[in-house]
Short mmCIF file of C-alpha atoms in Angstrom, two decimals:
data_model
loop_
_atom_site.label_atom_id
_atom_site.label_comp_id
_atom_site.label_asym_id
_atom_site.label_seq_id
_atom_site.Cartn_x
_atom_site.Cartn_y
_atom_site.Cartn_z
CA MET A 5 -17.26 -3.13 9.82
CA PRO A 6 -18.45 -6.20 7.92
CA ASP A 7 -16.71 -9.51 8.49
CA GLN A 8 -14.44 -9.87 5.44
CA GLN A 9 -14.60 -13.65 5.45
CA LYS A 10 -18.38 -13.52 5.25
CA VAL A 11 -18.24 -10.90 2.48
CA ASP A 12 -15.90 -13.16 0.53
CA GLU A 13 -18.34 -16.03 1.01
CA LEU A 14 -21.14 -13.85 -0.38
CA LYS A 15 -19.01 -12.98 -3.41
CA LYS A 16 -18.45 -16.66 -4.08
CA ARG A 17 -22.14 -17.49 -3.76
CA LEU A 18 -23.20 -14.68 -6.08
CA THR A 19 -20.73 -15.88 -8.75
CA SER A 20 -19.73 -13.63 -11.63
CA TYR A 21 -23.15 -13.00 -13.18
CA GLY A 22 -26.78 -12.64 -12.20
CA VAL A 23 -29.96 -11.33 -13.83
CA TRP A 24 -31.86 -8.16 -12.92
CA THR A 25 -35.64 -8.15 -13.24
CA GLY A 26 -38.50 -5.78 -12.60
CA ALA A 27 -41.10 -6.60 -9.97
CA ARG A 28 -43.93 -6.63 -12.53
CA GLN A 29 -42.23 -9.46 -14.42
CA TRP A 30 -43.22 -11.79 -11.57
CA THR A 31 -47.02 -11.60 -11.46
CA ASP A 32 -47.37 -15.41 -11.44
CA LEU A 33 -45.67 -16.80 -8.32
CA GLY A 34 -45.97 -20.39 -9.53
CA ARG A 35 -44.21 -19.44 -12.73
CA ALA A 36 -41.59 -17.62 -10.68
CA ARG A 37 -40.63 -20.87 -8.98
CA GLU A 38 -40.19 -22.58 -12.36
CA VAL A 39 -38.12 -19.73 -13.78
CA ALA A 40 -35.90 -19.60 -10.70
CA ALA A 41 -35.06 -23.26 -11.19
CA GLU A 42 -34.10 -22.64 -14.82
CA VAL A 43 -32.06 -19.52 -14.05
CA GLU A 44 -30.13 -21.54 -11.50
CA SER A 45 -29.58 -24.38 -13.98
CA LEU A 46 -28.24 -21.89 -16.54
CA GLY A 47 -25.44 -20.99 -14.13
CA TYR A 48 -26.44 -17.52 -12.93
CA GLY A 49 -25.70 -16.90 -9.28
CA ALA A 50 -28.54 -14.55 -8.43
CA ILE A 51 -31.86 -13.02 -9.42
CA TRP A 52 -32.22 -9.34 -8.54
CA VAL A 53 -35.73 -7.94 -8.23
CA GLY A 54 -36.08 -4.21 -8.75
CA SER A 55 -38.66 -1.94 -7.08
CA SER A 56 -38.63 -4.30 -4.13
CA SER A 57 -41.04 -3.78 -1.26
CA MET A 58 -42.57 -5.70 1.59
CA PRO A 59 -43.65 -8.46 2.08
CA PHE A 60 -41.19 -9.90 -0.47
CA ALA A 61 -43.64 -12.53 -1.78
CA VAL A 62 -41.91 -12.69 -5.16
CA HIS A 63 -38.54 -13.15 -3.52
CA GLU A 64 -39.87 -16.00 -1.41
CA ALA A 65 -41.29 -17.73 -4.49
CA LEU A 66 -37.93 -17.44 -6.26
CA LEU A 67 -36.16 -18.83 -3.22
CA ALA A 68 -38.63 -21.68 -2.95
CA GLY A 69 -38.09 -22.66 -6.57
CA SER A 70 -34.31 -22.86 -6.34
CA THR A 71 -31.65 -24.56 -4.26
CA ASP A 72 -28.52 -22.41 -4.29
CA LEU A 73 -29.63 -19.28 -6.15
CA LEU A 74 -29.40 -15.99 -4.26
CA VAL A 75 -32.32 -13.58 -4.44
CA VAL A 76 -31.50 -9.90 -3.96
CA THR A 77 -33.73 -6.87 -3.52
CA GLY A 78 -32.62 -4.21 -5.96
CA ILE A 79 -33.63 -2.01 -4.17
CA VAL A 80 -35.70 -1.63 -1.01
CA SER A 81 -36.39 2.09 -0.61
CA ILE A 82 -35.44 3.34 2.83
CA TRP A 83 -38.25 5.92 2.63
CA GLU A 84 -41.09 3.49 1.97
CA ASN A 85 -40.20 0.40 4.02
CA PRO A 86 -39.82 0.69 7.81
CA ALA A 87 -36.54 -0.79 8.99
CA THR A 88 -38.11 -2.79 11.80
CA ALA A 89 -40.56 -4.50 9.46
CA VAL A 90 -37.86 -5.18 6.89
CA ALA A 91 -35.60 -6.65 9.56
CA ALA A 92 -38.33 -8.97 10.80
CA ARG A 93 -39.16 -10.22 7.30
CA TYR A 94 -35.48 -10.63 6.49
CA ALA A 95 -35.08 -12.84 9.56
CA GLU A 96 -37.92 -15.11 8.40
CA LEU A 97 -36.52 -15.57 4.91
CA ASP A 98 -32.96 -15.94 6.13
CA ALA A 99 -33.95 -18.68 8.55
CA THR A 100 -36.03 -20.55 5.98
CA TYR A 101 -33.68 -20.30 3.00
CA GLY A 102 -30.23 -20.59 4.49
CA GLY A 103 -28.82 -17.13 3.91
CA ARG A 104 -29.87 -16.94 0.23
CA PHE A 105 -31.88 -13.72 0.67
CA VAL A 106 -29.79 -10.56 0.36
CA LEU A 107 -31.14 -7.12 1.23
CA GLY A 108 -30.28 -4.42 -1.29
CA LEU A 109 -31.09 -0.96 0.08
CA GLY A 110 -31.20 2.48 -1.49
CA ASN A 111 -32.38 6.04 -0.95
CA SER A 112 -34.24 6.27 -4.29
CA HIS A 113 -34.84 9.74 -5.83
CA ALA A 114 -36.49 12.94 -4.74
CA GLN A 115 -38.71 12.84 -7.84
CA GLN A 116 -40.09 9.47 -6.74
CA VAL A 117 -40.21 9.98 -2.98
CA GLY A 118 -41.30 13.62 -2.86
CA GLU A 119 -39.24 16.75 -2.43
CA GLN A 120 -40.49 17.43 1.10
CA THR A 121 -39.74 13.89 2.27
CA TYR A 122 -36.39 13.50 0.54
CA VAL A 123 -34.32 15.45 3.06
CA LYS A 124 -30.68 14.65 3.86
CA PRO A 125 -30.68 11.24 2.13
CA TYR A 126 -27.18 10.35 3.34
CA SER A 127 -28.09 11.01 6.97
CA ARG A 128 -31.35 9.11 6.52
CA THR A 129 -29.42 6.14 5.11
CA VAL A 130 -27.10 6.13 8.12
CA ALA A 131 -30.08 6.25 10.47
CA TYR A 132 -31.78 3.39 8.58
CA LEU A 133 -28.67 1.22 8.90
CA ASP A 134 -28.60 2.07 12.61
CA GLU A 135 -32.20 0.90 12.91
CA LEU A 136 -31.36 -2.38 11.18
CA ASP A 137 -28.43 -2.86 13.53
CA ALA A 138 -30.68 -2.24 16.52
CA ALA A 139 -33.13 -4.87 15.29
CA GLY A 140 -30.26 -7.36 15.36
CA THR A 141 -31.46 -9.60 12.52
CA VAL A 142 -29.81 -8.15 9.39
CA PRO A 143 -26.03 -8.61 9.53
CA GLU A 144 -23.85 -6.14 7.67
CA GLU A 145 -22.77 -8.99 5.38
CA GLY A 146 -26.41 -9.67 4.43
CA ARG A 147 -27.12 -6.26 2.98
CA LEU A 148 -25.90 -4.03 0.14
CA LEU A 149 -26.27 -0.35 -0.60
CA ALA A 150 -27.08 1.36 -3.89
CA ALA A 151 -24.26 3.86 -4.32
CA LEU A 152 -22.80 6.08 -7.04
CA ARG A 153 -20.80 8.87 -5.41
CA PRO A 154 -17.75 8.49 -3.13
CA ARG A 155 -19.54 9.34 0.13
CA MET A 156 -22.25 6.73 -0.35
CA LEU A 157 -19.74 4.22 -1.70
CA GLY A 158 -17.72 4.68 1.46
CA LEU A 159 -20.80 4.08 3.58
CA ALA A 160 -21.55 0.93 1.58
CA GLY A 161 -18.08 -0.43 2.24
CA ASN A 162 -18.12 0.42 5.94
CA ARG A 163 -21.67 -0.56 6.91
CA THR A 164 -22.72 -3.26 4.40
CA ALA A 165 -21.23 -6.05 2.32
CA GLY A 166 -20.66 -3.57 -0.49
CA ALA A 167 -22.14 -1.42 -3.25
CA HIS A 168 -24.66 -1.88 -6.03
CA PRO A 169 -24.21 0.86 -8.67
CA TYR A 170 -26.94 1.09 -11.30
CA LEU A 171 -26.93 2.53 -14.85
CA MET A 172 -23.21 3.22 -14.76
CA PRO A 173 -20.49 2.38 -17.35
CA PRO A 174 -17.38 0.28 -16.69
CA ALA A 175 -15.42 3.49 -16.02
CA HIS A 176 -17.62 4.08 -12.99
CA THR A 177 -17.03 0.50 -11.88
CA ALA A 178 -13.30 1.21 -11.86
CA HIS A 179 -13.91 4.40 -9.86
CA ALA A 180 -16.15 2.59 -7.39
CA ARG A 181 -13.56 -0.12 -6.87
CA ALA A 182 -10.90 2.50 -6.19
CA VAL A 183 -13.12 4.12 -3.56
CA LEU A 184 -14.19 0.85 -1.95
CA GLY A 185 -10.82 -0.85 -1.92
CA ALA A 186 -10.34 -4.56 -2.51
CA GLY A 187 -12.53 -6.02 0.24
CA PRO A 188 -16.16 -4.91 -0.24
CA LEU A 189 -18.47 -6.52 -2.76
CA LEU A 190 -19.04 -4.52 -5.95
CA ALA A 191 -22.12 -5.58 -7.93
CA ALA A 192 -22.60 -3.54 -11.13
CA GLU A 193 -25.82 -3.50 -13.16
CA GLN A 194 -25.65 -3.49 -16.97
CA LYS A 195 -28.52 -3.17 -19.45
CA VAL A 196 -28.16 -5.14 -22.68
CA VAL A 197 -30.02 -5.48 -25.96
CA LEU A 198 -29.27 -8.53 -28.10
CA GLU A 199 -29.86 -6.76 -31.41
CA THR A 200 -27.29 -5.93 -34.10
CA ASP A 201 -29.29 -3.32 -36.01
CA PRO A 202 -28.32 0.04 -34.47
CA ALA A 203 -31.69 1.73 -34.99
CA ARG A 204 -33.70 -1.15 -33.56
CA ALA A 205 -31.30 -1.71 -30.67
CA ARG A 206 -31.29 1.95 -29.68
CA ALA A 207 -35.08 2.14 -29.96
CA VAL A 208 -35.45 -0.72 -27.49
CA ALA A 209 -32.87 0.75 -25.13
CA ARG A 210 -34.23 4.30 -25.38
CA GLN A 211 -37.72 3.16 -24.41
CA ARG A 212 -36.37 1.91 -21.09
CA LEU A 213 -33.73 4.56 -20.51
CA SER A 214 -36.09 7.50 -20.98
CA MET A 215 -37.41 7.09 -17.43
CA TYR A 216 -33.99 7.97 -16.02
CA LEU A 217 -33.55 11.23 -17.94
CA GLY A 218 -35.39 13.17 -15.24
CA LEU A 219 -33.41 11.73 -12.34
CA PRO A 220 -30.39 13.96 -11.57
CA ASN A 221 -28.80 11.33 -9.32
CA TYR A 222 -28.05 9.44 -12.51
CA THR A 223 -27.62 12.21 -15.04
CA GLY A 224 -25.32 14.14 -12.71
CA ALA A 225 -23.12 11.11 -12.12
CA LEU A 226 -22.96 10.30 -15.83
CA ARG A 227 -21.54 13.72 -16.65
CA ASP A 228 -18.31 12.43 -15.12
CA TYR A 229 -18.10 9.96 -18.03
CA GLY A 230 -18.34 12.19 -21.05
CA LEU A 231 -22.01 13.15 -21.24
CA VAL A 232 -23.14 16.78 -21.38
CA PRO A 233 -26.53 18.40 -20.67
CA GLU A 234 -27.52 18.17 -24.34
CA ASP A 235 -27.28 14.37 -24.15
CA PHE A 236 -30.23 14.35 -21.71
CA GLU A 237 -32.57 16.49 -23.79
CA GLY A 238 -35.69 15.04 -25.40
CA GLU A 239 -35.45 11.25 -25.57
CA GLY A 240 -31.71 11.36 -24.99
CA SER A 241 -28.85 11.26 -27.48
CA ASP A 242 -27.40 8.15 -29.08
CA ARG A 243 -24.35 8.69 -26.92
CA TRP A 244 -26.55 8.53 -23.80
CA VAL A 245 -28.18 5.34 -25.05
CA ASP A 246 -24.88 3.68 -25.93
CA LEU A 247 -23.45 4.48 -22.52
CA GLY A 248 -26.54 3.17 -20.74
CA ALA A 249 -27.05 -0.05 -22.68
CA ALA A 250 -24.76 -2.52 -24.39
CA TRP A 251 -26.20 -3.72 -27.67
CA GLY A 252 -25.15 -5.99 -30.51
CA ASP A 253 -24.52 -9.72 -30.84
CA GLU A 254 -23.38 -12.00 -28.05
CA ASP A 255 -19.74 -11.08 -28.55
CA ALA A 256 -20.40 -7.34 -28.26
CA VAL A 257 -22.55 -7.71 -25.17
CA ARG A 258 -20.11 -10.13 -23.56
CA ALA A 259 -17.31 -7.62 -24.08
CA ARG A 260 -19.20 -4.93 -22.12
CA LEU A 261 -20.01 -7.35 -19.32
CA HIS A 262 -16.39 -8.45 -19.15
CA ALA A 263 -15.36 -4.78 -19.07
CA HIS A 264 -17.17 -4.39 -15.75
CA ARG A 265 -15.42 -7.45 -14.40
CA ASP A 266 -12.05 -6.19 -15.64
CA ALA A 267 -12.77 -2.83 -13.96
CA GLY A 268 -13.23 -4.50 -10.58
CA ALA A 269 -16.81 -5.77 -10.33
CA ASP A 270 -17.17 -8.99 -8.37
CA HIS A 271 -20.62 -9.59 -9.79
CA VAL A 272 -22.43 -8.15 -12.84
CA LEU A 273 -26.22 -8.23 -12.89
CA VAL A 274 -27.55 -8.27 -16.43
CA GLN A 275 -30.78 -6.45 -17.26
CA VAL A 276 -31.95 -7.64 -20.67
CA LEU A 277 -34.16 -5.26 -22.67
CA THR A 278 -36.30 -6.57 -25.53
CA GLU A 279 -38.86 -5.39 -28.06
CA ARG A 280 -41.39 -7.48 -26.15
CA GLY A 281 -41.36 -4.90 -23.36
CA PRO A 282 -40.52 -4.80 -19.65
CA SER A 283 -43.37 -7.02 -18.41
CA GLU A 284 -42.15 -10.23 -20.07
CA LEU A 285 -39.24 -12.26 -18.74
CA PRO A 286 -36.41 -12.47 -21.31
CA LEU A 287 -35.79 -16.19 -20.90
CA PRO A 288 -34.57 -16.77 -24.48
CA GLU A 289 -32.00 -13.99 -24.07
CA TRP A 290 -30.90 -15.29 -20.66
CA ARG A 291 -30.26 -18.65 -22.28
CA ARG A 292 -28.25 -17.09 -25.10
CA LEU A 293 -26.14 -15.05 -22.70
CA ALA A 294 -25.54 -17.99 -20.38
CA SER A 295 -24.10 -19.89 -23.34
CA ALA A 296 -22.03 -16.90 -24.48
CA LEU A 297 -20.66 -16.37 -20.99
CA GLU A 298 -20.03 -20.10 -20.55
CA LEU A 299 -21.80 -20.12 -17.21
CA SER A 300 -22.55 -23.82 -17.03
#
């Protein structure tokens, strides 16, 4: 079981809000250092980097450009990254950057990994955690687990610092907290679009959300929160879009983010979507949200 005092320390270091980014938004490592410094100055506690894989060069650049900011993998696929190599690289970054590198793990999706490879994902996750333990360099308090359903949430609470649900509404956050109990870290992702026109906002959100329509790990879980099979047809219904992304002005977006916190999230990682597309960092929007959330 994780050391609760160390988990509580991680919660404090993460703070209430962080930003989620895609790996392809960090093609310039020099620029990454500059942006990390600004994100830290804005008051965010962490930068999460999605589609994370070895050797974590982007993560190291972000760590090098900041002083207290945590950098989290969101997520490292257990199918594509050998545990022994991940453990060795984690040890290097942990030693150099004072515990500011956090390992987010996940079992991805059969559609992305391959049907023949994606066998018994829960058992494979347990085995992967065992391999990390055997390596002896990744403490339970230094890792998180992507989790949606009760069984995986339970594993996250028992074998890591906590859970990182993705693409889920505040109602799921409340469910996850009930399953986890009070101690484990709960870090919920939320997509946002700072746009008040419904058609434009939904168009931006739908462009990003469409990639998840073919992933039953998500669509199956979201049926517990009011969606039906028809919501996942074509490009997805407006109801699907509104559940997946918060849109509107700063007040509307802040209300959704606060809803996750009220439901039990210790940390909310904000994924900003813009008309400029997923390859450009949304620095103007991060600044607006930092002001709206009164982070600094």
